[in-house]
Amino acid sequence: MSLVLDVRDATKVYGAGETAVHALRGVSLQVEPGDYVAIMGASGSGKSTLMNIIGCLDVPTAGEFHLDGVDVGALDDRRQAVVRNRKIGFVFQSFNLIPRMTALMNVELPLAYGGVKPAERRRRALAALDLVGLADRVGHQPNELSGGQQQRVAIARALVTSPTLLLADEPTGALDSTSTLDVLGIFDRLSAAGRTIVVITHEADVAEHAKRVVRLRDGRVIEDTRLAPVDGLPPRLKEVTA
Amino acid sequence: MSAVEIVRFAVRGLAANKMRSALTTLGILIGVAAVILLVAVGEGSSRSIQQNIQQLGANTLTVSSSTGGGGGGGGFRMARQQQDTGPRTQARPLTVDDARALADRAAAPHVSSVSPVVSANAQAASYDGASHPIQQVIGTYPSYFEASNKPVAQGTYFFNDDVLAARKVIVIGQTVAENLFGALDPVGRQITLTGVPFTVVGVLKEAGSTGGFQDADDVAIAPLTSVQQSLTGFGPLNQILVKAGSAGDVAAAQAEITSVLDQRHGVGGTVAADYQILNQATLQETVSAATSTFTVLLAAVAAISLLVGGIGITNIMLVTVTERTREIGIRKAIGAPRGAILGQFLVEATLLSLIGGLLGVAIAVAGAQFTIAGITPVVVPSSVVLALGVSVAIGLFFGSYPANRAARLRPIEALRFE
């Protein structure tokens, strides 16, 4: 089975000479399709750098990175944009919805950049919003939605292109406990439906929902624990669906 | 990602900041409107001047005394000339005999009519209690009406008999008719011109506004002899109006007039001519050259304001790009290619300038309906096309720098931007 993610011995150095900062010191990480991985670590552990590399927003200084079998570092700017559009769905801590655009328009945006026809775009965006339980909020702008609702719109936007990988960076970091449960419930159900998810977090509660937990410290993987089999259900699915 | 899509994003981006977009548009609007309107004013003034010249009469030549040689100040020059050329008394004024000589078919075959002219300025006219100073009273022959392009609207012209008999008949202009008679029909009534009674036989057709130099309708035309008798005395003529057979004959007629008058006035060798001939065609060319310089100058001033408007666009687009750095980062993270971002900001800038340009054209065209500083502007189509084209080019040119900056932003840095 081909790997969704294949990071081999990646290093990342910011700056040069004596002031150089080694954010990653040789990280290797393989993720199989259908897996649900939580990457944990304190701030400064390199988890954001790793997420930028996985999200094709940055390239490693050394080492290799293959996404869905494609060597992303070798692609030009335009092809990288296509990879971000088709293969990755981003969920950010601060939602990052575009202001003054309705929920529906925000969700349609990746499809617009992907060249999908307007009618098809609308259909898929409405389906994605329905999936996160916001079918009745499609016409609202971000500032008319609660934090939890905004994050669900962001998840719908990430899912709408049916990406190979759903990549979430501290998705619950800015949410209250009820909204956190909502969002984690969505992730668990997506995982149960077979979607590959990578969540970056520093909260143990969030990591416990994943099938596999990877801990980073000082730019290295220090622990890799499997909580549930790759083709099994996420460990806390029952709680969130109850 | 289609072009329509990019335009939609751009429109939404502009609509998000309506006040700022409107003000930026205003800069271009003013520039474009100024270019079109000022060129229109220049063109309007040039046309009105040319029309004035044409109103003086087509194919006509005006002969008048040169002022330089005729007055007392010329004494010294006369003395010197005498040394050079022998007997020469004085610069001769134009006389009725000069006019008769010009009318000689044999000597001047290209001349079709000759009208000697005397004129008196600001003559008080009155009728039944109403009075009005007539700006110019002209004494001439009947051929003057045709040569100077002054048709009669009511009544009739006077005739050669009237000139011979020095009858006190007069043809008045519209302004005079209105001021003296109001709604009455002036034909057949008697007016008093500085105490001398004249019978009105006709009213001239309205000449219309002449661009504010003088009212072409504030005139009265009477037989030469009558005016000389009662107003000016039997002195020299002010001018002789000569009409050539056709437009092509004007140059030949001018040569003939020169040779006849040179002979009669003893001009030749080192003796300078004591008269001058004003040719409408040359006058027209000179005036056109002067007014086109004027128009270019106006357009240049206006073009500067268009440039300033363009710089305003760059400025606002730079602010917009900085302000929306995060949004650009989000768009890039969800897969917007560089071209789409570049296109969006370029289209935003171009839309600003295009909307400004179109509104500017609308305002300029509306403004051109009014009379500006006594001039009726004439919108030049090429200036509209040029101003619009330049405004769009300005949008593209001045928008390309900020748009490039937006497109080049790296997504991680853009996302981190607060």
XYZ file of C-alpha atoms in Angstrom:
660
model
C 0.000 0.000 0.000
C 1.423 3.391 -0.997
C 2.025 5.850 1.814
C 0.100 9.118 2.051
C 2.992 10.776 3.804
C 6.619 9.757 3.626
C 9.044 12.069 5.394
C 12.593 10.745 5.413
C 15.291 12.213 7.601
C 14.003 15.762 7.135
C 15.993 18.618 8.642
C 15.141 22.267 8.667
C 17.570 25.017 9.541
C 16.539 28.659 9.803
C 19.296 31.225 9.392
C 22.952 30.383 8.984
C 26.223 30.301 10.895
C 26.232 30.706 14.653
C 22.689 32.045 14.793
C 21.271 29.076 12.869
C 18.212 27.485 14.449
C 17.763 23.770 13.910
C 14.005 23.350 13.924
C 14.081 19.766 12.672
C 17.062 17.482 13.206
C 16.214 14.467 11.072
C 12.569 13.531 11.349
C 11.183 10.493 9.605
C 7.451 9.862 9.517
C 5.371 7.504 7.420
C 1.590 7.710 7.387
C -0.576 5.071 5.749
C -3.945 5.821 4.144
C -6.779 5.869 6.675
C -4.539 6.604 9.637
C -5.350 9.283 12.224
C -2.100 10.704 13.590
C -1.644 13.242 16.360
C 1.697 15.045 16.377
C 2.414 16.363 19.861
C 5.095 18.501 21.311
C 5.737 21.599 23.367
C 6.346 24.888 21.616
C 9.775 24.916 20.008
C 9.664 21.177 19.443
C 9.489 21.657 15.663
C 5.899 20.532 15.195
C 4.879 23.709 13.345
C 7.865 23.391 11.032
C 6.933 19.786 10.353
C 3.353 20.812 9.657
C 4.512 23.509 7.212
C 6.562 20.930 5.364
C 3.722 18.404 5.297
C 1.368 21.141 4.141
C 3.655 22.022 1.235
C 4.056 25.536 2.597
C 7.764 25.028 3.178
C 10.473 22.675 1.977
C 12.988 20.815 4.188
C 16.623 21.946 4.184
C 17.672 18.331 3.731
C 15.883 15.027 3.513
C 12.989 13.915 1.383
C 9.295 14.469 1.505
C 6.805 12.559 -0.589
C 3.096 13.316 -0.472
C 0.948 10.615 -2.005
C 3.994 9.400 -3.908
C 4.949 12.837 -5.249
C 8.258 14.492 -4.378
C 6.867 17.914 -3.490
C 10.247 19.635 -3.134
C 10.947 19.006 -6.812
C 7.782 20.742 -7.975
C 7.671 24.296 -9.217
C 5.566 26.989 -7.625
C 2.507 26.405 -9.796
C 2.469 22.630 -9.300
C 2.899 23.075 -5.547
C -0.221 25.240 -5.592
C -2.051 22.431 -7.395
C -0.838 19.901 -4.800
C -2.046 22.134 -1.947
C -5.357 22.491 -3.712
C -5.999 18.809 -4.541
C -4.160 16.724 -1.962
C -4.282 18.710 1.263
C -7.113 20.122 3.306
C -5.949 22.682 5.843
C -7.591 23.427 9.186
C -5.944 26.244 11.135
C -6.086 27.176 14.793
C -7.408 30.635 13.966
C -9.919 29.321 11.389
C -8.538 31.595 8.664
C -11.811 32.082 6.893
C -11.840 34.989 4.458
C -13.847 37.837 5.989
C -16.834 39.331 4.176
C -17.408 36.108 2.258
C -20.284 33.843 3.233
C -19.657 30.345 4.600
C -20.708 28.914 1.258
C -18.324 31.154 -0.679
C -15.477 30.303 1.679
C -16.079 26.594 1.157
C -16.378 27.039 -2.605
C -13.058 28.869 -2.790
C -10.697 25.855 -3.114
C -12.972 24.436 -5.809
C -12.854 27.775 -7.643
C -9.066 27.669 -7.636
C -9.284 24.017 -8.698
C -11.304 25.000 -11.755
C -14.589 23.307 -10.810
C -17.705 24.589 -12.584
C -19.997 26.858 -10.493
C -22.983 24.478 -10.298
C -20.843 21.510 -9.306
C -18.948 23.724 -6.883
C -22.134 24.793 -5.132
C -23.392 21.231 -4.868
C -20.156 19.979 -3.338
C -19.807 22.963 -0.988
C -23.362 22.487 0.301
C -22.672 18.778 0.822
C -19.501 19.569 2.792
C -21.313 22.127 4.951
C -24.079 19.610 5.561
C -21.465 17.083 6.676
C -20.217 19.436 9.424
C -23.801 20.264 10.426
C -23.953 23.802 9.116
C -26.483 23.397 6.317
C -28.550 26.187 7.888
C -25.670 28.658 8.111
C -24.456 28.743 4.499
C -25.342 32.397 3.964
C -23.616 33.698 7.087
C -20.342 35.577 7.058
C -17.544 34.515 9.433
C -18.225 37.376 11.869
C -21.810 36.157 12.224
C -20.700 32.676 13.319
C -19.384 31.381 16.662
C -15.826 30.106 16.900
C -16.971 26.487 16.749
C -19.122 27.189 13.730
C -16.268 29.019 12.011
C -13.982 26.057 12.612
C -16.598 23.713 11.175
C -16.794 25.929 8.074
C -13.009 25.688 7.859
C -13.236 21.888 8.101
C -15.866 21.877 5.352
C -13.519 23.989 3.244
C -10.691 21.536 3.890
C -12.861 18.558 2.947
C -14.573 19.944 -0.093
C -11.812 19.008 -2.531
C -11.736 15.424 -1.155
C -8.036 15.760 -0.291
C -5.730 12.815 0.298
C -4.753 14.302 3.652
C -6.633 16.430 6.179
C -4.049 18.504 8.028
C -5.133 20.307 11.186
C -2.941 22.696 13.155
C -4.209 23.051 16.756
C -7.790 22.856 15.479
C -9.287 23.191 18.970
C -6.767 25.674 20.343
C -9.137 28.619 20.112
C -12.372 26.803 21.018
C -14.391 26.245 24.186
C -14.932 22.688 25.432
C -18.312 22.145 23.740
C -17.019 23.314 20.361
C -13.875 21.257 20.899
C -16.017 18.150 21.270
C -17.962 19.069 18.140
C -14.800 19.398 16.110
C -13.181 16.251 17.516
C -16.417 14.375 16.842
C -16.255 15.444 13.210
C -12.635 14.290 12.977
C -13.444 10.934 14.552
C -16.324 10.325 12.183
C -14.178 11.338 9.203
C -11.505 8.922 10.391
C -14.054 6.161 10.823
C -15.126 6.866 7.250
C -11.557 6.156 6.156
C -10.066 9.647 5.721
C -6.389 10.200 6.508
C -5.941 12.869 9.192
C -2.888 14.484 10.766
C -3.538 16.695 13.782
C -0.877 18.897 15.332
C -1.646 19.598 18.974
C -0.153 20.095 22.381
C -3.281 18.939 24.227
C -3.285 15.337 25.439
C -7.121 15.263 25.319
C -7.058 15.918 21.620
C -4.240 13.445 20.957
C -6.218 10.671 22.704
C -8.723 10.722 19.854
C -6.055 9.710 17.328
C -5.136 6.156 16.357
C -1.463 7.006 16.658
C 0.442 9.618 18.660
C 3.846 10.928 17.610
C 5.803 13.067 20.087
C 8.441 15.556 19.001
C 11.064 17.191 21.145
C 13.921 19.436 19.989
C 13.319 18.563 16.368
C 13.341 14.794 16.825
C 10.679 12.089 17.156
C 10.944 10.767 20.699
C 7.876 8.578 20.889
C 5.518 6.889 18.413
C 2.561 5.140 20.070
C -0.257 3.357 18.300
C -3.604 3.556 20.144
C -5.693 1.767 17.519
C -5.011 -0.172 14.318
C -4.846 1.778 11.053
C -7.916 0.069 9.615
C -9.788 0.149 12.943
C -11.996 2.841 14.437
C -10.616 5.830 16.362
C -10.406 4.967 20.083
C -12.877 7.532 21.407
C -15.413 7.463 18.572
C -18.117 6.028 20.863
C -17.857 8.899 23.353
C -18.237 11.645 20.789
C -21.064 9.995 18.921
C -22.933 9.066 22.089
C -9.756 29.319 -12.527
C -11.474 31.314 -15.198
C -11.066 35.009 -15.980
C -14.676 35.626 -14.961
C -13.872 34.109 -11.576
C -10.881 36.394 -11.116
C -12.967 39.436 -12.014
C -15.600 38.337 -9.482
C -12.964 38.079 -6.743
C -11.630 41.493 -7.724
C -15.063 43.109 -7.606
C -15.663 41.570 -4.187
C -12.286 42.869 -3.024
C -13.187 46.393 -4.139
C -16.671 46.226 -2.685
C -15.183 45.267 0.681
C -13.706 48.734 0.956
C -16.176 50.957 -0.828
C -15.033 54.297 0.560
C -11.406 53.675 -0.295
C -12.262 52.372 -3.748
C -14.480 55.390 -4.392
C -11.777 57.863 -3.392
C -9.152 56.151 -5.496
C -11.563 56.120 -8.403
C -12.087 59.830 -7.859
C -8.420 60.506 -8.611
C -8.670 58.855 -12.007
C -12.101 60.326 -12.601
C -10.792 63.856 -12.139
C -7.808 63.163 -14.361
C -9.831 61.705 -17.206
C -12.571 64.314 -16.958
C -9.959 67.085 -16.922
C -8.208 65.748 -20.011
C -11.407 65.393 -22.004
C -12.962 68.629 -20.819
C -9.887 70.786 -21.268
C -9.257 69.386 -24.736
C -12.936 70.039 -25.474
C -12.593 73.635 -24.265
C -9.481 74.084 -26.404
C -11.255 72.614 -29.400
C -14.356 74.695 -28.720
C -12.413 77.931 -28.550
C -10.513 77.063 -31.701
C -13.756 76.357 -33.536
C -15.433 79.498 -32.307
C -12.496 81.591 -33.431
C -12.504 79.936 -36.826
C -16.222 80.471 -37.078
C -15.717 84.138 -36.287
C -13.178 84.407 -39.005
C -15.481 82.695 -41.436
C -18.266 85.008 -40.384
C -16.189 87.874 -41.607
C -16.916 86.405 -45.002
C -15.574 83.661 -47.146
C -13.113 84.418 -49.980
C -12.674 87.950 -48.772
C -9.626 90.119 -48.413
C -9.568 93.127 -46.167
C -7.410 96.042 -47.230
C -6.622 98.594 -44.532
C -4.090 101.365 -44.012
C -0.948 100.371 -42.176
C -0.949 102.289 -38.997
C 2.852 102.389 -38.756
C 3.462 104.694 -41.690
C 0.408 106.888 -41.551
C 0.595 108.723 -38.242
C 2.708 111.608 -37.038
C 5.260 109.206 -35.578
C 6.236 108.308 -39.099
C 7.728 111.690 -39.785
C 11.303 110.686 -39.320
C 10.887 107.665 -41.477
C 9.348 109.751 -44.184
C 12.271 112.084 -44.200
C 14.694 109.265 -44.650
C 12.637 107.704 -47.350
C 12.696 110.939 -49.231
C 16.446 110.790 -49.322
C 16.343 107.313 -50.707
C 13.604 107.491 -53.241
C 13.074 110.995 -54.277
C 9.668 112.647 -54.185
C 7.401 110.942 -51.764
C 5.170 113.030 -49.633
C 3.230 110.905 -47.218
C 1.645 107.549 -46.708
C -1.586 107.761 -48.571
C -4.839 106.783 -46.974
C -7.249 104.475 -48.705
C -9.796 106.326 -50.757
C -12.941 105.603 -52.680
C -10.820 106.030 -55.795
C -8.594 103.188 -54.633
C -11.717 101.083 -54.319
C -12.843 102.065 -57.804
C -9.452 101.130 -59.207
C -9.712 97.695 -57.593
C -13.114 97.199 -59.156
C -11.537 97.584 -62.597
C -12.126 94.265 -64.333
C -9.094 94.644 -66.561
C -6.580 95.328 -63.804
C -8.058 92.879 -61.304
C -9.964 90.107 -63.089
C -10.148 87.853 -60.021
C -11.910 90.422 -57.878
C -15.666 89.964 -57.887
C -16.761 92.854 -55.709
C -15.246 95.789 -53.867
C -16.843 97.500 -50.892
C -15.266 100.618 -49.386
C -15.944 100.798 -45.672
C -16.026 103.627 -43.157
C -17.060 102.932 -39.636
C -17.994 104.890 -36.576
C -17.919 103.362 -33.154
C -20.360 103.756 -30.304
C -22.950 105.941 -31.965
C -25.992 106.849 -29.907
C -29.211 105.745 -31.584
C -32.692 106.435 -30.305
C -36.267 105.645 -31.178
C -39.317 106.918 -29.394
C -37.610 107.400 -26.064
C -35.501 104.241 -26.223
C -31.827 104.741 -26.829
C -28.918 102.433 -27.442
C -25.293 103.087 -28.315
C -24.590 101.106 -31.481
C -21.156 99.525 -31.189
C -20.316 99.953 -34.817
C -22.003 101.912 -37.579
C -20.701 100.929 -40.998
C -20.980 102.990 -44.133
C -20.473 100.962 -47.294
C -21.841 99.760 -50.638
C -24.572 97.128 -51.016
C -21.979 94.527 -52.116
C -20.737 94.556 -48.494
C -23.666 92.431 -47.375
C -22.658 89.533 -49.555
C -18.916 89.933 -49.142
C -19.084 90.081 -45.343
C -21.668 87.336 -45.106
C -24.373 89.435 -43.466
C -27.772 88.415 -44.850
C -30.923 90.340 -44.037
C -33.624 88.562 -42.058
C -36.393 91.128 -42.355
C -36.930 93.912 -44.874
C -34.306 94.535 -47.504
C -30.795 95.781 -48.216
C -30.167 99.280 -49.447
C -29.243 99.758 -53.088
C -26.684 101.531 -55.223
C -29.219 104.315 -55.782
C -29.345 104.910 -52.057
C -25.565 105.285 -52.010
C -25.564 107.690 -54.922
C -28.345 109.758 -53.431
C -26.903 109.474 -49.915
C -30.316 108.430 -48.625
C -30.653 108.091 -44.901
C -31.605 104.423 -44.861
C -30.120 101.869 -42.512
C -29.985 98.108 -41.903
C -29.663 97.260 -38.203
C -28.421 94.187 -36.328
C -30.550 92.053 -34.016
C -29.157 93.559 -30.813
C -29.938 97.055 -32.020
C -33.449 96.017 -33.101
C -34.163 94.451 -29.709
C -32.830 97.364 -27.713
C -34.600 100.063 -29.690
C -37.827 98.394 -30.775
C -38.383 95.439 -28.469
C -41.182 93.414 -29.998
C -42.082 96.029 -32.646
C -41.256 95.479 -36.298
C -38.465 97.985 -36.990
C -38.773 97.999 -40.776
C -40.039 101.342 -42.070
C -39.556 103.155 -38.742
C -37.258 106.060 -38.266
C -34.419 106.093 -35.756
C -32.199 108.970 -34.839
C -28.462 108.418 -35.080
C -26.550 111.211 -33.317
C -29.331 113.557 -34.271
C -29.693 112.454 -37.877
C -32.853 110.550 -38.788
C -32.379 107.228 -40.596
C -35.154 104.970 -41.901
C -34.737 101.310 -41.057
C -35.107 99.237 -44.213
C -33.943 95.876 -42.921
C -32.783 93.826 -39.972
C -29.726 91.566 -40.242
C -29.963 87.898 -39.538
C -28.647 87.016 -36.097
C -24.922 86.237 -36.274
C -24.911 84.478 -32.899
C -22.396 84.593 -30.130
C -18.904 85.276 -31.292
C -17.023 84.001 -28.287
C -17.177 87.163 -26.230
C -14.932 89.462 -28.247
C -17.733 91.687 -29.399
C -21.377 91.396 -30.212
C -21.575 90.862 -33.957
C -25.236 91.791 -33.825
C -24.623 95.217 -32.337
C -24.108 96.881 -35.723
C -25.883 99.087 -38.191
C -25.073 99.365 -41.898
C -25.932 102.396 -43.991
C -24.892 103.747 -47.410
C -21.291 104.977 -47.472
C -22.197 108.520 -48.458
C -24.868 108.882 -45.784
C -22.498 107.813 -43.031
C -19.779 110.105 -44.332
C -22.212 113.008 -44.487
C -23.688 112.584 -41.060
C -21.154 110.720 -38.902
C -17.579 110.370 -40.092
C -16.997 113.124 -42.585
C -15.415 112.656 -45.998
C -12.063 111.414 -44.745
C -10.152 108.259 -45.671
C -11.754 104.839 -45.737
C -11.215 102.556 -42.776
C -10.909 99.574 -45.055
C -11.816 98.112 -48.391
C -13.486 94.735 -48.378
C -12.641 92.789 -51.525
C -14.363 89.582 -52.459
C -12.573 87.153 -54.720
C -14.451 85.162 -57.353
C -13.895 81.866 -55.537
C -11.739 80.364 -52.806
C -9.121 79.442 -55.410
C -8.985 83.032 -56.662
C -8.078 84.560 -53.315
C -4.312 84.367 -53.853
C -4.564 85.762 -57.386
C -6.868 88.537 -56.206
C -4.422 89.443 -53.474
C -1.615 89.753 -56.043
C -3.773 91.968 -58.222
C -4.746 94.216 -55.317
C -1.110 94.523 -54.365
C -0.061 95.538 -57.862
C -2.907 98.056 -58.268
C -2.353 99.667 -54.881
C 1.443 99.614 -55.180
C 1.070 101.572 -58.371
C -1.441 104.022 -56.987
C 0.436 104.574 -53.728
C 3.894 104.636 -55.278
C 5.085 101.624 -53.346
C 8.085 99.732 -54.628
C 11.832 99.451 -54.236
C 12.653 100.517 -50.709
C 9.314 102.207 -50.086
C 7.292 100.120 -47.690
C 3.665 99.527 -48.406
C 1.327 101.950 -46.634
C -1.542 99.455 -46.573
C -2.002 95.885 -45.540
C -4.063 93.051 -46.876
C -5.630 90.639 -44.466
C -6.272 87.265 -45.998
C -8.863 85.160 -44.121
C -7.120 81.901 -45.013
C -3.754 82.944 -43.602
C -5.407 84.424 -40.570
C -7.239 81.162 -40.032
C -4.034 79.134 -40.257
C -2.241 81.359 -37.778
C -5.086 81.209 -35.327
C -5.402 77.414 -35.652
C -1.713 77.001 -34.900
C -2.029 79.196 -31.831
C -5.117 77.462 -30.511
C -3.713 73.978 -31.039
C -0.701 74.945 -28.921
C -3.159 76.144 -26.310
C -5.050 72.831 -26.482
C -1.875 70.778 -26.123
C -0.914 72.836 -23.099
C -4.286 72.245 -21.466
C -4.096 68.525 -22.216
C -0.603 68.332 -20.693
C -1.787 69.914 -17.457
C -4.696 67.493 -17.332
C -2.431 64.533 -18.101
C -0.434 65.343 -14.996
C -3.533 64.987 -12.858
C -4.182 61.640 -14.529
C -0.658 60.554 -13.583
C -1.240 61.647 -9.990
C -4.418 59.579 -9.999
C -2.380 56.594 -11.179
C 0.084 56.988 -8.342
C -2.922 57.088 -6.023
C -3.887 53.665 -7.337
C -0.439 52.223 -6.618
C -0.562 53.649 -3.142
C -3.985 52.236 -2.337
C -3.182 48.864 -3.865
C -0.014 48.642 -1.770
C -2.050 49.358 1.346
C -4.620 46.798 0.264
C -2.003 44.132 -0.332
C -0.438 44.741 3.073
C -3.800 44.761 4.756
C -4.855 41.556 3.063
C -1.565 39.699 3.441
C -3.234 37.120 5.653
C -6.054 36.610 3.196
C -3.490 36.112 0.438
C -1.782 33.524 2.643
C -5.059 31.670 3.175
C -5.821 31.706 -0.518
C -2.370 30.345 -1.295
C -2.637 27.672 1.400
C -5.848 26.358 -0.122
C -4.212 26.191 -3.506
C -4.477 29.546 -5.258
C -1.807 29.629 -7.953
C 0.388 32.715 -8.246
C -1.368 33.725 -11.468
C -4.763 33.865 -9.750
C -3.480 36.189 -7.005
C -1.625 38.348 -9.529
C -4.725 38.478 -11.706
C -7.017 39.386 -8.836
C -4.992 42.402 -7.712
C -4.224 43.498 -11.252
C -7.902 43.355 -12.136
C -8.749 45.276 -8.949
C -6.371 48.072 -9.933
C -7.574 48.075 -13.518
C -11.215 48.107 -12.472
C -10.555 51.110 -10.244
C -9.032 53.025 -13.112
C -11.571 51.790 -15.663
C -14.539 52.783 -13.495
C -12.857 56.107 -12.785
C -12.223 56.540 -16.489
C -15.790 55.761 -17.509
C -17.235 58.072 -14.864
C -14.730 60.702 -15.945
C -15.919 60.416 -19.539
C -19.538 60.679 -18.404
C -18.811 63.772 -16.319
C -16.740 65.361 -19.050
C -19.429 64.780 -21.647
C -22.062 66.153 -19.263
C -19.855 69.127 -18.414
C -19.249 69.822 -22.097
C -22.958 70.612 -22.467
C -22.402 73.813 -20.515
C -20.652 76.927 -21.657
C -17.308 77.234 -19.890
C -15.719 80.687 -19.728
C -17.747 81.826 -22.703
C -16.663 78.856 -24.773
C -18.887 76.019 -25.880
C -16.681 72.933 -25.454
C -16.530 70.454 -28.299
C -15.730 66.914 -27.131
C -13.056 65.391 -29.337
C -13.758 61.639 -29.731
C -10.070 60.789 -29.960
C -9.453 62.467 -26.592
C -12.147 60.261 -25.019
C -10.600 57.111 -26.451
C -7.130 58.243 -25.449
C -8.092 59.229 -21.905
C -9.928 55.942 -21.349
C -7.107 53.915 -22.851
C -4.534 55.729 -20.761
C -6.572 55.258 -17.594
C -6.766 51.499 -18.168
C -3.067 51.390 -19.003
C -2.401 53.313 -15.804
C -4.374 50.730 -13.826
C -2.351 47.909 -15.361
C 0.960 49.699 -14.996
C 0.519 51.132 -11.518
C -1.287 48.015 -10.310
C 1.371 45.589 -11.476
C 3.849 46.405 -8.722
C 1.477 45.803 -5.784
C -0.071 42.799 -7.548
C 3.346 41.255 -8.077
C 4.157 41.805 -4.451
C 0.969 40.004 -3.462
C 1.638 37.112 -5.820
C 5.197 36.678 -4.577
C 4.237 36.470 -0.893
C 5.228 33.169 0.657
C 2.219 31.470 2.215
C 3.771 30.665 5.610
C 4.907 34.236 6.122
C 1.594 35.578 4.860
C -0.322 33.295 7.233
C 1.780 34.359 10.178
C 1.157 38.045 9.360
C -1.092 39.818 11.816
